[in-house]
Amino acid sequence: MWLLLKQIARAGIPAEAAPGANDAWRTQREQLHTDILRTLGRALCIRAVDAGSCNGCELEIHALSNPYYNIEGLGIKFVASPRHADMLLVTGPVTKNMEAALLQTYDATPHPKLVVAIGECACSGGIFGENYATCGRVANVIPVDVTVAGCPPAPVDILRGILTAVSTRA
Ligand code: SF4
């Protein structure tokens, strides 16, 4: 016990310094907020669908939910049901096993719905392409409004994709 306490006292509290203020980011955030309110008049509810990804893209989507990006402050939230969603964020190449589920999720999402394909696999099929096990890109299965390239894309790129999709309906 004492050894552990001594070790803790010796190591201190290693932590990263807080990131500095970013005016460009603040401007983008305000633009996004305005577009969302103008288009929807309320919060933007997103249903994330993993159609067969390696989970790399999911980690970046999870990172988007951390306080640094403050998406809840922008009125953006993730929901558990497509029936409550305005937008689908779809990752991965669409595996044959997920094809029917993705179509059902799309049908269950009320109009006007937006679809954003996240990551190289969702945009083009990526390294998996089209084969006996996958349908390839998301657009091969459901209509896609915006694609966000990258393997995986950074959270800020995902946010830009969301902004672009919302702007197309603004
Ligand atoms: S784009 Fe990259 S990180 Fe995303 S699902 Fe495909 S391989 Fe994984």
PDB file of C-alpha atoms and ligand atoms in Angstrom:
ATOM      1  CA  MET A   1       0.000   0.000   0.000  1.00  0.00           C
ATOM      2  CA  TRP A   2       2.743   2.500   1.044  1.00  0.00           C
ATOM      3  CA  LEU A   3       4.804   1.466  -1.946  1.00  0.00           C
ATOM      4  CA  LEU A   4       1.876   2.212  -4.218  1.00  0.00           C
ATOM      5  CA  LEU A   5       1.270   5.622  -2.610  1.00  0.00           C
ATOM      6  CA  LYS A   6       4.975   6.471  -2.933  1.00  0.00           C
ATOM      7  CA  GLN A   7       4.858   5.468  -6.583  1.00  0.00           C
ATOM      8  CA  ILE A   8       1.803   7.684  -7.165  1.00  0.00           C
ATOM      9  CA  ALA A   9       3.495  10.622  -5.395  1.00  0.00           C
ATOM     10  CA  ARG A  10       6.659  10.138  -7.464  1.00  0.00           C
ATOM     11  CA  ALA A  11       4.814   9.924 -10.807  1.00  0.00           C
ATOM     12  CA  GLY A  12       2.540  12.915 -10.172  1.00  0.00           C
ATOM     13  CA  ILE A  13      -0.416  13.485 -12.465  1.00  0.00           C
ATOM     14  CA  PRO A  14       0.691  13.169 -16.092  1.00  0.00           C
ATOM     15  CA  ALA A  15      -1.854  14.962 -18.272  1.00  0.00           C
ATOM     16  CA  GLU A  16      -1.862  16.678 -21.636  1.00  0.00           C
ATOM     17  CA  ALA A  17      -2.092  20.435 -21.664  1.00  0.00           C
ATOM     18  CA  ALA A  18      -5.494  21.737 -22.678  1.00  0.00           C
ATOM     19  CA  PRO A  19      -5.692  22.634 -26.398  1.00  0.00           C
ATOM     20  CA  GLY A  20      -5.618  26.330 -27.208  1.00  0.00           C
ATOM     21  CA  ALA A  21      -8.588  28.262 -28.580  1.00  0.00           C
ATOM     22  CA  ASN A  22      -9.158  27.874 -32.321  1.00  0.00           C
ATOM     23  CA  ASP A  23     -11.055  30.754 -33.929  1.00  0.00           C
ATOM     24  CA  ALA A  24     -11.452  28.972 -37.273  1.00  0.00           C
ATOM     25  CA  TRP A  25     -13.032  26.037 -35.489  1.00  0.00           C
ATOM     26  CA  ARG A  26     -15.344  28.353 -33.548  1.00  0.00           C
ATOM     27  CA  THR A  27     -16.517  29.980 -36.808  1.00  0.00           C
ATOM     28  CA  GLN A  28     -17.176  26.567 -38.359  1.00  0.00           C
ATOM     29  CA  ARG A  29     -19.081  25.475 -35.288  1.00  0.00           C
ATOM     30  CA  GLU A  30     -21.287  28.564 -35.342  1.00  0.00           C
ATOM     31  CA  GLN A  31     -21.955  28.072 -39.072  1.00  0.00           C
ATOM     32  CA  LEU A  32     -22.953  24.479 -38.430  1.00  0.00           C
ATOM     33  CA  HIS A  33     -25.271  25.511 -35.611  1.00  0.00           C
ATOM     34  CA  THR A  34     -26.970  28.117 -37.806  1.00  0.00           C
ATOM     35  CA  ASP A  35     -27.390  25.649 -40.689  1.00  0.00           C
ATOM     36  CA  ILE A  36     -28.857  22.985 -38.438  1.00  0.00           C
ATOM     37  CA  LEU A  37     -31.349  25.380 -36.889  1.00  0.00           C
ATOM     38  CA  ARG A  38     -32.302  26.857 -40.297  1.00  0.00           C
ATOM     39  CA  THR A  39     -32.806  23.422 -41.843  1.00  0.00           C
ATOM     40  CA  LEU A  40     -34.377  21.470 -39.040  1.00  0.00           C
ATOM     41  CA  GLY A  41     -35.509  24.107 -36.546  1.00  0.00           C
ATOM     42  CA  ARG A  42     -34.480  21.742 -33.782  1.00  0.00           C
ATOM     43  CA  ALA A  43     -31.795  19.240 -32.785  1.00  0.00           C
ATOM     44  CA  LEU A  44     -30.174  17.021 -35.388  1.00  0.00           C
ATOM     45  CA  CYS A  45     -30.634  13.389 -34.376  1.00  0.00           C
ATOM     46  CA  ILE A  46     -28.207  10.885 -35.843  1.00  0.00           C
ATOM     47  CA  ARG A  47     -28.390   7.126 -36.013  1.00  0.00           C
ATOM     48  CA  ALA A  48     -24.975   5.543 -36.572  1.00  0.00           C
ATOM     49  CA  VAL A  49     -25.022   2.294 -38.540  1.00  0.00           C
ATOM     50  CA  ASP A  50     -22.035   0.000 -38.734  1.00  0.00           C
ATOM     51  CA  ALA A  51     -22.705  -1.853 -41.979  1.00  0.00           C
ATOM     52  CA  GLY A  52     -19.498  -3.897 -41.736  1.00  0.00           C
ATOM     53  CA  SER A  53     -16.619  -1.654 -40.738  1.00  0.00           C
ATOM     54  CA  CYS A  54     -13.427  -2.660 -38.917  1.00  0.00           C
ATOM     55  CA  ASN A  55     -14.542  -0.287 -36.102  1.00  0.00           C
ATOM     56  CA  GLY A  56     -11.828   2.256 -36.887  1.00  0.00           C
ATOM     57  CA  CYS A  57     -14.460   4.678 -38.163  1.00  0.00           C
ATOM     58  CA  GLU A  58     -16.629   4.025 -35.092  1.00  0.00           C
ATOM     59  CA  LEU A  59     -13.764   5.082 -32.821  1.00  0.00           C
ATOM     60  CA  GLU A  60     -13.607   8.434 -34.640  1.00  0.00           C
ATOM     61  CA  ILE A  61     -17.381   8.837 -34.379  1.00  0.00           C
ATOM     62  CA  HIS A  62     -17.113   8.106 -30.649  1.00  0.00           C
ATOM     63  CA  ALA A  63     -14.334  10.691 -30.408  1.00  0.00           C
ATOM     64  CA  LEU A  64     -16.734  13.195 -31.953  1.00  0.00           C
ATOM     65  CA  SER A  65     -18.915  12.763 -28.864  1.00  0.00           C
ATOM     66  CA  ASN A  66     -16.220  13.917 -26.464  1.00  0.00           C
ATOM     67  CA  PRO A  67     -16.473  17.378 -24.862  1.00  0.00           C
ATOM     68  CA  TYR A  68     -13.773  18.856 -27.111  1.00  0.00           C
ATOM     69  CA  TYR A  69     -16.149  18.876 -30.098  1.00  0.00           C
ATOM     70  CA  ASN A  70     -19.206  19.875 -28.034  1.00  0.00           C
ATOM     71  CA  ILE A  71     -21.675  18.429 -30.550  1.00  0.00           C
ATOM     72  CA  GLU A  72     -24.484  18.330 -27.984  1.00  0.00           C
ATOM     73  CA  GLY A  73     -23.922  22.054 -27.537  1.00  0.00           C
ATOM     74  CA  LEU A  74     -24.568  22.347 -31.298  1.00  0.00           C
ATOM     75  CA  GLY A  75     -27.841  20.474 -30.980  1.00  0.00           C
ATOM     76  CA  ILE A  76     -26.497  17.231 -32.449  1.00  0.00           C
ATOM     77  CA  LYS A  77     -27.152  13.962 -30.673  1.00  0.00           C
ATOM     78  CA  PHE A  78     -26.981  10.258 -31.388  1.00  0.00           C
ATOM     79  CA  VAL A  79     -30.170   8.251 -31.027  1.00  0.00           C
ATOM     80  CA  ALA A  80     -30.787   4.537 -30.682  1.00  0.00           C
ATOM     81  CA  SER A  81     -33.645   4.218 -33.165  1.00  0.00           C
ATOM     82  CA  PRO A  82     -33.794   5.225 -36.832  1.00  0.00           C
ATOM     83  CA  ARG A  83     -37.400   6.286 -36.184  1.00  0.00           C
ATOM     84  CA  HIS A  84     -36.049   9.172 -34.099  1.00  0.00           C
ATOM     85  CA  ALA A  85     -33.277  10.073 -36.550  1.00  0.00           C
ATOM     86  CA  ASP A  86     -32.863  12.829 -39.150  1.00  0.00           C
ATOM     87  CA  MET A  87     -29.592  11.464 -40.452  1.00  0.00           C
ATOM     88  CA  LEU A  88     -27.844   8.121 -40.849  1.00  0.00           C
ATOM     89  CA  LEU A  89     -24.062   7.957 -40.467  1.00  0.00           C
ATOM     90  CA  VAL A  90     -23.071   4.729 -42.173  1.00  0.00           C
ATOM     91  CA  THR A  91     -19.628   3.131 -41.900  1.00  0.00           C
ATOM     92  CA  GLY A  92     -17.918   0.220 -43.576  1.00  0.00           C
ATOM     93  CA  PRO A  93     -18.494  -1.612 -46.795  1.00  0.00           C
ATOM     94  CA  VAL A  94     -22.010  -3.045 -46.651  1.00  0.00           C
ATOM     95  CA  THR A  95     -21.625  -6.708 -45.891  1.00  0.00           C
ATOM     96  CA  LYS A  96     -24.186  -9.078 -47.365  1.00  0.00           C
ATOM     97  CA  ASN A  97     -25.257  -9.872 -43.801  1.00  0.00           C
ATOM     98  CA  MET A  98     -25.995  -6.186 -43.135  1.00  0.00           C
ATOM     99  CA  GLU A  99     -27.643  -5.343 -46.469  1.00  0.00           C
ATOM    100  CA  ALA A 100     -31.215  -6.104 -45.365  1.00  0.00           C
ATOM    101  CA  ALA A 101     -30.679  -4.423 -41.970  1.00  0.00           C
ATOM    102  CA  LEU A 102     -29.356  -1.261 -43.642  1.00  0.00           C
ATOM    103  CA  LEU A 103     -32.312  -1.139 -46.024  1.00  0.00           C
ATOM    104  CA  GLN A 104     -34.747  -1.592 -43.118  1.00  0.00           C
ATOM    105  CA  THR A 105     -32.971   1.147 -41.145  1.00  0.00           C
ATOM    106  CA  TYR A 106     -33.182   3.486 -44.144  1.00  0.00           C
ATOM    107  CA  ASP A 107     -36.894   2.739 -44.620  1.00  0.00           C
ATOM    108  CA  ALA A 108     -37.550   3.296 -40.895  1.00  0.00           C
ATOM    109  CA  THR A 109     -35.953   6.762 -40.929  1.00  0.00           C
ATOM    110  CA  PRO A 110     -38.573   9.484 -41.500  1.00  0.00           C
ATOM    111  CA  HIS A 111     -38.333  11.975 -44.405  1.00  0.00           C
ATOM    112  CA  PRO A 112     -36.529  14.236 -45.029  1.00  0.00           C
ATOM    113  CA  LYS A 113     -33.608  11.967 -44.215  1.00  0.00           C
ATOM    114  CA  LEU A 114     -29.933  12.500 -44.836  1.00  0.00           C
ATOM    115  CA  VAL A 115     -27.315   9.813 -45.313  1.00  0.00           C
ATOM    116  CA  VAL A 116     -23.602  10.417 -44.773  1.00  0.00           C
ATOM    117  CA  ALA A 117     -21.152   7.646 -45.707  1.00  0.00           C
ATOM    118  CA  ILE A 118     -18.177   7.728 -43.319  1.00  0.00           C
ATOM    119  CA  GLY A 119     -14.765   6.358 -44.312  1.00  0.00           C
ATOM    120  CA  GLU A 120     -13.131   4.985 -47.416  1.00  0.00           C
ATOM    121  CA  CYS A 121     -14.975   1.670 -47.182  1.00  0.00           C
ATOM    122  CA  ALA A 122     -18.371   3.394 -47.067  1.00  0.00           C
ATOM    123  CA  CYS A 123     -17.399   5.775 -49.919  1.00  0.00           C
ATOM    124  CA  SER A 124     -15.894   3.290 -52.355  1.00  0.00           C
ATOM    125  CA  GLY A 125     -15.799  -0.176 -50.807  1.00  0.00           C
ATOM    126  CA  GLY A 126     -12.210   0.508 -49.701  1.00  0.00           C
ATOM    127  CA  ILE A 127      -9.880  -2.430 -49.409  1.00  0.00           C
ATOM    128  CA  PHE A 128     -12.833  -4.831 -49.367  1.00  0.00           C
ATOM    129  CA  GLY A 129     -14.452  -3.746 -52.626  1.00  0.00           C
ATOM    130  CA  GLU A 130     -17.337  -5.831 -53.919  1.00  0.00           C
ATOM    131  CA  ASN A 131     -17.214  -9.576 -53.543  1.00  0.00           C
ATOM    132  CA  TYR A 132     -19.200 -12.605 -52.408  1.00  0.00           C
ATOM    133  CA  ALA A 133     -19.333 -11.191 -48.855  1.00  0.00           C
ATOM    134  CA  THR A 134     -19.849  -7.437 -49.403  1.00  0.00           C
ATOM    135  CA  CYS A 135     -21.975  -5.146 -51.562  1.00  0.00           C
ATOM    136  CA  GLY A 136     -19.163  -2.551 -51.560  1.00  0.00           C
ATOM    137  CA  ARG A 137     -19.929   1.131 -51.014  1.00  0.00           C
ATOM    138  CA  VAL A 138     -23.022   2.320 -49.153  1.00  0.00           C
ATOM    139  CA  ALA A 139     -24.408   3.999 -52.310  1.00  0.00           C
ATOM    140  CA  ASN A 140     -24.791   0.519 -53.821  1.00  0.00           C
ATOM    141  CA  VAL A 141     -27.521  -0.163 -51.253  1.00  0.00           C
ATOM    142  CA  ILE A 142     -29.143   3.150 -50.215  1.00  0.00           C
ATOM    143  CA  PRO A 143     -29.006   6.758 -51.541  1.00  0.00           C
ATOM    144  CA  VAL A 144     -26.083   8.725 -50.083  1.00  0.00           C
ATOM    145  CA  ASP A 145     -26.064  12.533 -49.746  1.00  0.00           C
ATOM    146  CA  VAL A 146     -22.453  13.097 -48.686  1.00  0.00           C
ATOM    147  CA  THR A 147     -19.307  10.984 -48.524  1.00  0.00           C
ATOM    148  CA  VAL A 148     -16.461  11.579 -46.046  1.00  0.00           C
ATOM    149  CA  ALA A 149     -13.232   9.989 -47.241  1.00  0.00           C
ATOM    150  CA  GLY A 150     -10.380   8.855 -44.990  1.00  0.00           C
ATOM    151  CA  CYS A 151      -9.304   5.654 -43.313  1.00  0.00           C
ATOM    152  CA  PRO A 152     -10.595   6.561 -40.855  1.00  0.00           C
ATOM    153  CA  PRO A 153     -11.639  10.216 -41.224  1.00  0.00           C
ATOM    154  CA  ALA A 154     -10.841  12.538 -38.305  1.00  0.00           C
ATOM    155  CA  PRO A 155     -13.749  13.714 -36.129  1.00  0.00           C
ATOM    156  CA  VAL A 156     -13.541  17.234 -37.546  1.00  0.00           C
ATOM    157  CA  ASP A 157     -13.893  15.803 -41.088  1.00  0.00           C
ATOM    158  CA  ILE A 158     -16.937  13.838 -39.964  1.00  0.00           C
ATOM    159  CA  LEU A 159     -18.376  17.060 -38.543  1.00  0.00           C
ATOM    160  CA  ARG A 160     -17.680  18.811 -41.867  1.00  0.00           C
ATOM    161  CA  GLY A 161     -19.540  16.006 -43.662  1.00  0.00           C
ATOM    162  CA  ILE A 162     -22.509  16.470 -41.341  1.00  0.00           C
ATOM    163  CA  LEU A 163     -22.413  20.221 -42.005  1.00  0.00           C
ATOM    164  CA  THR A 164     -22.241  19.648 -45.774  1.00  0.00           C
ATOM    165  CA  ALA A 165     -25.215  17.288 -45.681  1.00  0.00           C
ATOM    166  CA  VAL A 166     -27.277  19.715 -43.616  1.00  0.00           C
ATOM    167  CA  SER A 167     -26.280  22.597 -45.919  1.00  0.00           C
ATOM    168  CA  THR A 168     -27.558  20.740 -48.988  1.00  0.00           C
ATOM    169  CA  ARG A 169     -31.056  20.969 -47.492  1.00  0.00           C
ATOM    170  CA  ALA A 170     -30.664  24.496 -46.082  1.00  0.00           C
TER     171      ALA A 170
HETATM  172  S1  SF4 B   1     -12.389   3.241 -43.795  1.00  0.00           S
HETATM  173 FE1  SF4 B   1     -10.628   2.346 -42.707  1.00  0.00          FE
HETATM  174  S2  SF4 B   1     -11.144   2.603 -40.540  1.00  0.00           S
HETATM  175 FE2  SF4 B   1     -13.068   2.869 -41.685  1.00  0.00          FE
HETATM  176  S3  SF4 B   1     -14.003   0.828 -41.752  1.00  0.00           S
HETATM  177 FE3  SF4 B   1     -12.745   1.027 -43.609  1.00  0.00          FE
HETATM  178  S4  SF4 B   1     -10.756   0.103 -43.069  1.00  0.00           S
HETATM  179 FE4  SF4 B   1     -11.856   0.545 -41.139  1.00  0.00          FE
END
